[in-house]
C-alpha cells in the first residue's frame, strides 16, 4: 500500500500543471529523495506524472536528483514492467529530443542515453517496437556515441557525466537484441570504433574501454557476423592511430595508442576467458590487431 507521503506527492503532482523543471512542479528535492528511500513505490497516477516530468532532472547538476532519483526511478519502473508501450514511446521520444538539445553542463545527453539503454532493454526482453522504430533507435544510438566529444567522467562534487560509457551501454542492449540484423550490428560496431580510438586523442581513465568492449562481445555472441567481418573491423582499428611517423613522438598519438591497447586488451581478456564459442572466435582477430599496434 502506498505511504501517506506517496499519496500526498501524488496529489501535488496531479493538481499541478507539470513543467519541464527539476524538481518537477509540486515536488521538492526532499520529497524526491524520500521517493528513492521508498524504492519508488507510488500510485499509478503519481508514476505516470513523474514519467513525464522526471526527465528534466536528468540534466540537473545535483547528482542525487539526476542519478539517484531520475535515472534510478525510470530504470526501476522500466525493469519492473510498470510502464506500458505508450509511456515507453513517449519517454523514448522525449529522450531523443534531449539528445538534440543544448547541454551546457554535459549531464543531460549522457543520462538520456543511459535511460534509453533501459528502454532498449525492454524491447529486447519483450518486443514492442516496430522494425522501423528499432532501426531508428540503432541509428540514433550509433550517432550519439559517435558524436560524443565531452569526455568528462567522474567529478567528486558533480558526480558522473560519462557520455562514452553510457552510449556504450545503449549499444550493448541493442547488440543483445536478436531482432537486429548484420547491417545494424555493423552500424553499432562503427560507432564503437570511433570512440575506441577517439580522433580527439583523449586518454580514458574512467573505464571507458571496458564498457566499449561490451557491445562488441555481445554482437559477437550473436554469431551472425562472419570471421571476415571481424578480421576487417579489428584490422582497421590500428589505422586510427594516425601518422606512423608520429609514433612515440606525439602526445595525441600516444593517447590514442593508450585507448586502443586498453580496448583490445579488454576484448581479449573476455574472449580468452569466455565459454561462448562465438566470443572465443574473436581471439585471432584481436591478437592480429594487437600485433599491428606499434
mmCIF file with all atom_site columns, N, CA and C in Angstrom, residues 154-197:
data_model
loop_
_atom_site.group_PDB
_atom_site.id
_atom_site.type_symbol
_atom_site.label_atom_id
_atom_site.label_alt_id
_atom_site.label_comp_id
_atom_site.label_asym_id
_atom_site.label_entity_id
_atom_site.label_seq_id
_atom_site.pdbx_PDB_ins_code
_atom_site.Cartn_x
_atom_site.Cartn_y
_atom_site.Cartn_z
_atom_site.occupancy
_atom_site.B_iso_or_equiv
_atom_site.pdbx_formal_charge
_atom_site.auth_seq_id
_atom_site.auth_comp_id
_atom_site.auth_asym_id
_atom_site.auth_atom_id
_atom_site.pdbx_PDB_model_num
ATOM 1   N N  . UNK A 1 154 ? 33.999 11.280  -13.960 1.00 0.00 ? 154 UNK A N  1
ATOM 2   C CA . UNK A 1 154 ? 33.538 11.489  -12.588 1.00 0.00 ? 154 UNK A CA 1
ATOM 3   C C  . UNK A 1 154 ? 34.148 12.742  -11.991 1.00 0.00 ? 154 UNK A C  1
ATOM 4   N N  . UNK A 1 155 ? 33.317 13.479  -11.277 1.00 0.00 ? 155 UNK A N  1
ATOM 5   C CA . UNK A 1 155 ? 33.746 14.640  -10.506 1.00 0.00 ? 155 UNK A CA 1
ATOM 6   C C  . UNK A 1 155 ? 33.224 14.463  -9.081  1.00 0.00 ? 155 UNK A C  1
ATOM 7   N N  . UNK A 1 156 ? 34.077 14.687  -8.100  1.00 0.00 ? 156 UNK A N  1
ATOM 8   C CA . UNK A 1 156 ? 33.703 14.413  -6.712  1.00 0.00 ? 156 UNK A CA 1
ATOM 9   C C  . UNK A 1 156 ? 32.505 15.231  -6.254  1.00 0.00 ? 156 UNK A C  1
ATOM 10  N N  . UNK A 1 157 ? 32.304 16.399  -6.830  1.00 0.00 ? 157 UNK A N  1
ATOM 11  C CA . UNK A 1 157 ? 31.181 17.251  -6.457  1.00 0.00 ? 157 UNK A CA 1
ATOM 12  C C  . UNK A 1 157 ? 29.981 17.050  -7.371  1.00 0.00 ? 157 UNK A C  1
ATOM 13  N N  . UNK A 1 158 ? 30.238 16.981  -8.672  1.00 0.00 ? 158 UNK A N  1
ATOM 14  C CA . UNK A 1 158 ? 29.156 16.946  -9.653  1.00 0.00 ? 158 UNK A CA 1
ATOM 15  C C  . UNK A 1 158 ? 28.723 15.542  -10.037 1.00 0.00 ? 158 UNK A C  1
ATOM 16  N N  . UNK A 1 159 ? 29.487 14.521  -9.644  1.00 0.00 ? 159 UNK A N  1
ATOM 17  C CA . UNK A 1 159 ? 29.121 13.153  -9.995  1.00 0.00 ? 159 UNK A CA 1
ATOM 18  C C  . UNK A 1 159 ? 29.550 12.802  -11.408 1.00 0.00 ? 159 UNK A C  1
ATOM 19  N N  . UNK A 1 160 ? 28.785 11.903  -12.046 1.00 0.00 ? 160 UNK A N  1
ATOM 20  C CA . UNK A 1 160 ? 29.156 11.349  -13.342 1.00 0.00 ? 160 UNK A CA 1
ATOM 21  C C  . UNK A 1 160 ? 28.534 12.115  -14.503 1.00 0.00 ? 160 UNK A C  1
ATOM 22  N N  . UNK A 1 161 ? 29.278 12.173  -15.602 1.00 0.00 ? 161 UNK A N  1
ATOM 23  C CA . UNK A 1 161 ? 28.762 12.509  -16.923 1.00 0.00 ? 161 UNK A CA 1
ATOM 24  C C  . UNK A 1 161 ? 28.866 11.242  -17.784 1.00 0.00 ? 161 UNK A C  1
ATOM 25  N N  . UNK A 1 162 ? 30.089 10.859  -18.152 1.00 0.00 ? 162 UNK A N  1
ATOM 26  C CA . UNK A 1 162 ? 30.367 9.534   -18.733 1.00 0.00 ? 162 UNK A CA 1
ATOM 27  C C  . UNK A 1 162 ? 29.629 9.259   -20.031 1.00 0.00 ? 162 UNK A C  1
ATOM 28  N N  . UNK A 1 163 ? 29.683 10.209  -20.964 1.00 0.00 ? 163 UNK A N  1
ATOM 29  C CA . UNK A 1 163 ? 28.949 10.074  -22.212 1.00 0.00 ? 163 UNK A CA 1
ATOM 30  C C  . UNK A 1 163 ? 29.319 8.848   -23.018 1.00 0.00 ? 163 UNK A C  1
ATOM 31  N N  . UNK A 1 164 ? 30.617 8.517   -23.099 1.00 0.00 ? 164 UNK A N  1
ATOM 32  C CA . UNK A 1 164 ? 31.036 7.353   -23.886 1.00 0.00 ? 164 UNK A CA 1
ATOM 33  C C  . UNK A 1 164 ? 30.524 6.063   -23.263 1.00 0.00 ? 164 UNK A C  1
ATOM 34  N N  . UNK A 1 165 ? 30.673 5.922   -21.958 1.00 0.00 ? 165 UNK A N  1
ATOM 35  C CA . UNK A 1 165 ? 30.238 4.692   -21.298 1.00 0.00 ? 165 UNK A CA 1
ATOM 36  C C  . UNK A 1 165 ? 28.733 4.514   -21.377 1.00 0.00 ? 165 UNK A C  1
ATOM 37  N N  . UNK A 1 166 ? 27.982 5.602   -21.183 1.00 0.00 ? 166 UNK A N  1
ATOM 38  C CA . UNK A 1 166 ? 26.525 5.492   -21.255 1.00 0.00 ? 166 UNK A CA 1
ATOM 39  C C  . UNK A 1 166 ? 26.075 5.163   -22.676 1.00 0.00 ? 166 UNK A C  1
ATOM 40  N N  . UNK A 1 167 ? 26.744 5.753   -23.660 1.00 0.00 ? 167 UNK A N  1
ATOM 41  C CA . UNK A 1 167 ? 26.426 5.393   -25.041 1.00 0.00 ? 167 UNK A CA 1
ATOM 42  C C  . UNK A 1 167 ? 26.743 3.941   -25.324 1.00 0.00 ? 167 UNK A C  1
ATOM 43  N N  . UNK A 1 168 ? 27.854 3.448   -24.781 1.00 0.00 ? 168 UNK A N  1
ATOM 44  C CA . UNK A 1 168 ? 28.214 2.040   -24.966 1.00 0.00 ? 168 UNK A CA 1
ATOM 45  C C  . UNK A 1 168 ? 27.177 1.119   -24.335 1.00 0.00 ? 168 UNK A C  1
ATOM 46  N N  . UNK A 1 169 ? 26.620 1.520   -23.192 1.00 0.00 ? 169 UNK A N  1
ATOM 47  C CA . UNK A 1 169 ? 25.577 0.716   -22.560 1.00 0.00 ? 169 UNK A CA 1
ATOM 48  C C  . UNK A 1 169 ? 24.336 0.632   -23.450 1.00 0.00 ? 169 UNK A C  1
ATOM 49  N N  . UNK A 1 170 ? 24.013 1.735   -24.089 1.00 0.00 ? 170 UNK A N  1
ATOM 50  C CA . UNK A 1 170 ? 22.868 1.747   -25.013 1.00 0.00 ? 170 UNK A CA 1
ATOM 51  C C  . UNK A 1 170 ? 23.127 0.793   -26.166 1.00 0.00 ? 170 UNK A C  1
ATOM 52  N N  . UNK A 1 171 ? 24.324 0.853   -26.756 1.00 0.00 ? 171 UNK A N  1
ATOM 53  C CA . UNK A 1 171 ? 24.669 -0.052  -27.849 1.00 0.00 ? 171 UNK A CA 1
ATOM 54  C C  . UNK A 1 171 ? 24.686 -1.508  -27.394 1.00 0.00 ? 171 UNK A C  1
ATOM 55  N N  . UNK A 1 172 ? 25.111 -1.747  -26.162 1.00 0.00 ? 172 UNK A N  1
ATOM 56  C CA . UNK A 1 172 ? 25.147 -3.120  -25.662 1.00 0.00 ? 172 UNK A CA 1
ATOM 57  C C  . UNK A 1 172 ? 23.751 -3.730  -25.640 1.00 0.00 ? 172 UNK A C  1
ATOM 58  N N  . UNK A 1 173 ? 22.766 -2.969  -25.131 1.00 0.00 ? 173 UNK A N  1
ATOM 59  C CA . UNK A 1 173 ? 21.408 -3.501  -25.079 1.00 0.00 ? 173 UNK A CA 1
ATOM 60  C C  . UNK A 1 173 ? 20.865 -3.768  -26.476 1.00 0.00 ? 173 UNK A C  1
ATOM 61  N N  . UNK A 1 174 ? 21.231 -2.924  -27.426 1.00 0.00 ? 174 UNK A N  1
ATOM 62  C CA . UNK A 1 174 ? 20.795 -3.164  -28.804 1.00 0.00 ? 174 UNK A CA 1
ATOM 63  C C  . UNK A 1 174 ? 21.500 -4.377  -29.404 1.00 0.00 ? 174 UNK A C  1
ATOM 64  N N  . UNK A 1 175 ? 22.802 -4.506  -29.157 1.00 0.00 ? 175 UNK A N  1
ATOM 65  C CA . UNK A 1 175 ? 23.552 -5.638  -29.706 1.00 0.00 ? 175 UNK A CA 1
ATOM 66  C C  . UNK A 1 175 ? 23.017 -6.973  -29.185 1.00 0.00 ? 175 UNK A C  1
ATOM 67  N N  . UNK A 1 176 ? 22.480 -6.959  -27.975 1.00 0.00 ? 176 UNK A N  1
ATOM 68  C CA . UNK A 1 176 ? 21.925 -8.179  -27.392 1.00 0.00 ? 176 UNK A CA 1
ATOM 69  C C  . UNK A 1 176 ? 20.597 -8.592  -28.033 1.00 0.00 ? 176 UNK A C  1
ATOM 70  N N  . UNK A 1 177 ? 19.963 -7.671  -28.735 1.00 0.00 ? 177 UNK A N  1
ATOM 71  C CA . UNK A 1 177 ? 18.624 -7.922  -29.274 1.00 0.00 ? 177 UNK A CA 1
ATOM 72  C C  . UNK A 1 177 ? 18.718 -8.791  -30.531 1.00 0.00 ? 177 UNK A C  1
ATOM 73  N N  . UNK A 1 178 ? 18.145 -9.973  -30.475 1.00 0.00 ? 178 UNK A N  1
ATOM 74  C CA . UNK A 1 178 ? 18.286 -10.900 -31.603 1.00 0.00 ? 178 UNK A CA 1
ATOM 75  C C  . UNK A 1 178 ? 17.425 -10.517 -32.802 1.00 0.00 ? 178 UNK A C  1
ATOM 76  N N  . UNK A 1 179 ? 16.726 -9.382  -32.707 1.00 0.00 ? 179 UNK A N  1
ATOM 77  C CA . UNK A 1 179 ? 15.972 -8.886  -33.857 1.00 0.00 ? 179 UNK A CA 1
ATOM 78  C C  . UNK A 1 179 ? 16.788 -7.934  -34.710 1.00 0.00 ? 179 UNK A C  1
ATOM 79  N N  . UNK A 1 180 ? 18.000 -7.625  -34.291 1.00 0.00 ? 180 UNK A N  1
ATOM 80  C CA . UNK A 1 180 ? 18.892 -6.806  -35.111 1.00 0.00 ? 180 UNK A CA 1
ATOM 81  C C  . UNK A 1 180 ? 19.631 -7.695  -36.097 1.00 0.00 ? 180 UNK A C  1
ATOM 82  N N  . UNK A 1 181 ? 19.727 -7.223  -37.337 1.00 0.00 ? 181 UNK A N  1
ATOM 83  C CA . UNK A 1 181 ? 20.424 -7.969  -38.364 1.00 0.00 ? 181 UNK A CA 1
ATOM 84  C C  . UNK A 1 181 ? 21.873 -7.549  -38.495 1.00 0.00 ? 181 UNK A C  1
ATOM 85  N N  . UNK A 1 182 ? 22.613 -8.192  -39.378 1.00 0.00 ? 182 UNK A N  1
ATOM 86  C CA . UNK A 1 182 ? 24.041 -7.912  -39.551 1.00 0.00 ? 182 UNK A CA 1
ATOM 87  C C  . UNK A 1 182 ? 24.346 -6.449  -39.860 1.00 0.00 ? 182 UNK A C  1
ATOM 88  N N  . UNK A 1 183 ? 23.565 -5.823  -40.736 1.00 0.00 ? 183 UNK A N  1
ATOM 89  C CA . UNK A 1 183 ? 23.846 -4.429  -41.098 1.00 0.00 ? 183 UNK A CA 1
ATOM 90  C C  . UNK A 1 183 ? 23.690 -3.510  -39.897 1.00 0.00 ? 183 UNK A C  1
ATOM 91  N N  . UNK A 1 184 ? 22.709 -3.780  -39.064 1.00 0.00 ? 184 UNK A N  1
ATOM 92  C CA . UNK A 1 184 ? 22.514 -2.960  -37.871 1.00 0.00 ? 184 UNK A CA 1
ATOM 93  C C  . UNK A 1 184 ? 23.652 -3.165  -36.867 1.00 0.00 ? 184 UNK A C  1
ATOM 94  N N  . UNK A 1 185 ? 24.102 -4.405  -36.722 1.00 0.00 ? 185 UNK A N  1
ATOM 95  C CA . UNK A 1 185 ? 25.229 -4.664  -35.819 1.00 0.00 ? 185 UNK A CA 1
ATOM 96  C C  . UNK A 1 185 ? 26.491 -3.973  -36.329 1.00 0.00 ? 185 UNK A C  1
ATOM 97  N N  . UNK A 1 186 ? 26.689 -3.963  -37.626 1.00 0.00 ? 186 UNK A N  1
ATOM 98  C CA . UNK A 1 186 ? 27.875 -3.296  -38.170 1.00 0.00 ? 186 UNK A CA 1
ATOM 99  C C  . UNK A 1 186 ? 27.812 -1.788  -37.952 1.00 0.00 ? 186 UNK A C  1
ATOM 100 N N  . UNK A 1 187 ? 26.611 -1.210  -37.976 1.00 0.00 ? 187 UNK A N  1
ATOM 101 C CA . UNK A 1 187 ? 26.474 0.219   -37.682 1.00 0.00 ? 187 UNK A CA 1
ATOM 102 C C  . UNK A 1 187 ? 26.877 0.501   -36.239 1.00 0.00 ? 187 UNK A C  1
ATOM 103 N N  . UNK A 1 188 ? 26.481 -0.369  -35.331 1.00 0.00 ? 188 UNK A N  1
ATOM 104 C CA . UNK A 1 188 ? 26.879 -0.215  -33.930 1.00 0.00 ? 188 UNK A CA 1
ATOM 105 C C  . UNK A 1 188 ? 28.394 -0.331  -33.780 1.00 0.00 ? 188 UNK A C  1
ATOM 106 N N  . UNK A 1 189 ? 28.976 -1.298  -34.475 1.00 0.00 ? 189 UNK A N  1
ATOM 107 C CA . UNK A 1 189 ? 30.420 -1.505  -34.373 1.00 0.00 ? 189 UNK A CA 1
ATOM 108 C C  . UNK A 1 189 ? 31.198 -0.307  -34.905 1.00 0.00 ? 189 UNK A C  1
ATOM 109 N N  . UNK A 1 190 ? 30.706 0.330   -35.960 1.00 0.00 ? 190 UNK A N  1
ATOM 110 C CA . UNK A 1 190 ? 31.388 1.506   -36.486 1.00 0.00 ? 190 UNK A CA 1
ATOM 111 C C  . UNK A 1 190 ? 31.426 2.613   -35.445 1.00 0.00 ? 190 UNK A C  1
ATOM 112 N N  . UNK A 1 191 ? 30.326 2.786   -34.711 1.00 0.00 ? 191 UNK A N  1
ATOM 113 C CA . UNK A 1 191 ? 30.295 3.798   -33.656 1.00 0.00 ? 191 UNK A CA 1
ATOM 114 C C  . UNK A 1 191 ? 31.275 3.450   -32.543 1.00 0.00 ? 191 UNK A C  1
ATOM 115 N N  . UNK A 1 192 ? 31.360 2.172   -32.186 1.00 0.00 ? 192 UNK A N  1
ATOM 116 C CA . UNK A 1 192 ? 32.326 1.754   -31.168 1.00 0.00 ? 192 UNK A CA 1
ATOM 117 C C  . UNK A 1 192 ? 33.747 2.082   -31.617 1.00 0.00 ? 192 UNK A C  1
ATOM 118 N N  . UNK A 1 193 ? 34.061 1.798   -32.875 1.00 0.00 ? 193 UNK A N  1
ATOM 119 C CA . UNK A 1 193 ? 35.417 2.050   -33.385 1.00 0.00 ? 193 UNK A CA 1
ATOM 120 C C  . UNK A 1 193 ? 35.797 3.518   -33.240 1.00 0.00 ? 193 UNK A C  1
ATOM 121 N N  . UNK A 1 194 ? 34.850 4.406   -33.504 1.00 0.00 ? 194 UNK A N  1
ATOM 122 C CA . UNK A 1 194 ? 35.156 5.828   -33.460 1.00 0.00 ? 194 UNK A CA 1
ATOM 123 C C  . UNK A 1 194 ? 35.499 6.308   -32.060 1.00 0.00 ? 194 UNK A C  1
ATOM 124 N N  . UNK A 1 195 ? 34.964 5.634   -31.029 1.00 0.00 ? 195 UNK A N  1
ATOM 125 C CA . UNK A 1 195 ? 35.300 6.045   -29.668 1.00 0.00 ? 195 UNK A CA 1
ATOM 126 C C  . UNK A 1 195 ? 36.352 5.139   -29.023 1.00 0.00 ? 195 UNK A C  1
ATOM 127 N N  . UNK A 1 196 ? 36.544 3.938   -29.560 1.00 0.00 ? 196 UNK A N  1
ATOM 128 C CA . UNK A 1 196 ? 37.622 3.094   -29.036 1.00 0.00 ? 196 UNK A CA 1
ATOM 129 C C  . UNK A 1 196 ? 38.972 3.762   -29.258 1.00 0.00 ? 196 UNK A C  1
ATOM 130 N N  . UNK A 1 197 ? 39.093 4.471   -30.388 1.00 0.00 ? 197 UNK A N  1
ATOM 131 C CA . UNK A 1 197 ? 40.304 5.247   -30.685 1.00 0.00 ? 197 UNK A CA 1
ATOM 132 C C  . UNK A 1 197 ? 39.832 6.643   -31.109 1.00 0.00 ? 197 UNK A C  1
#
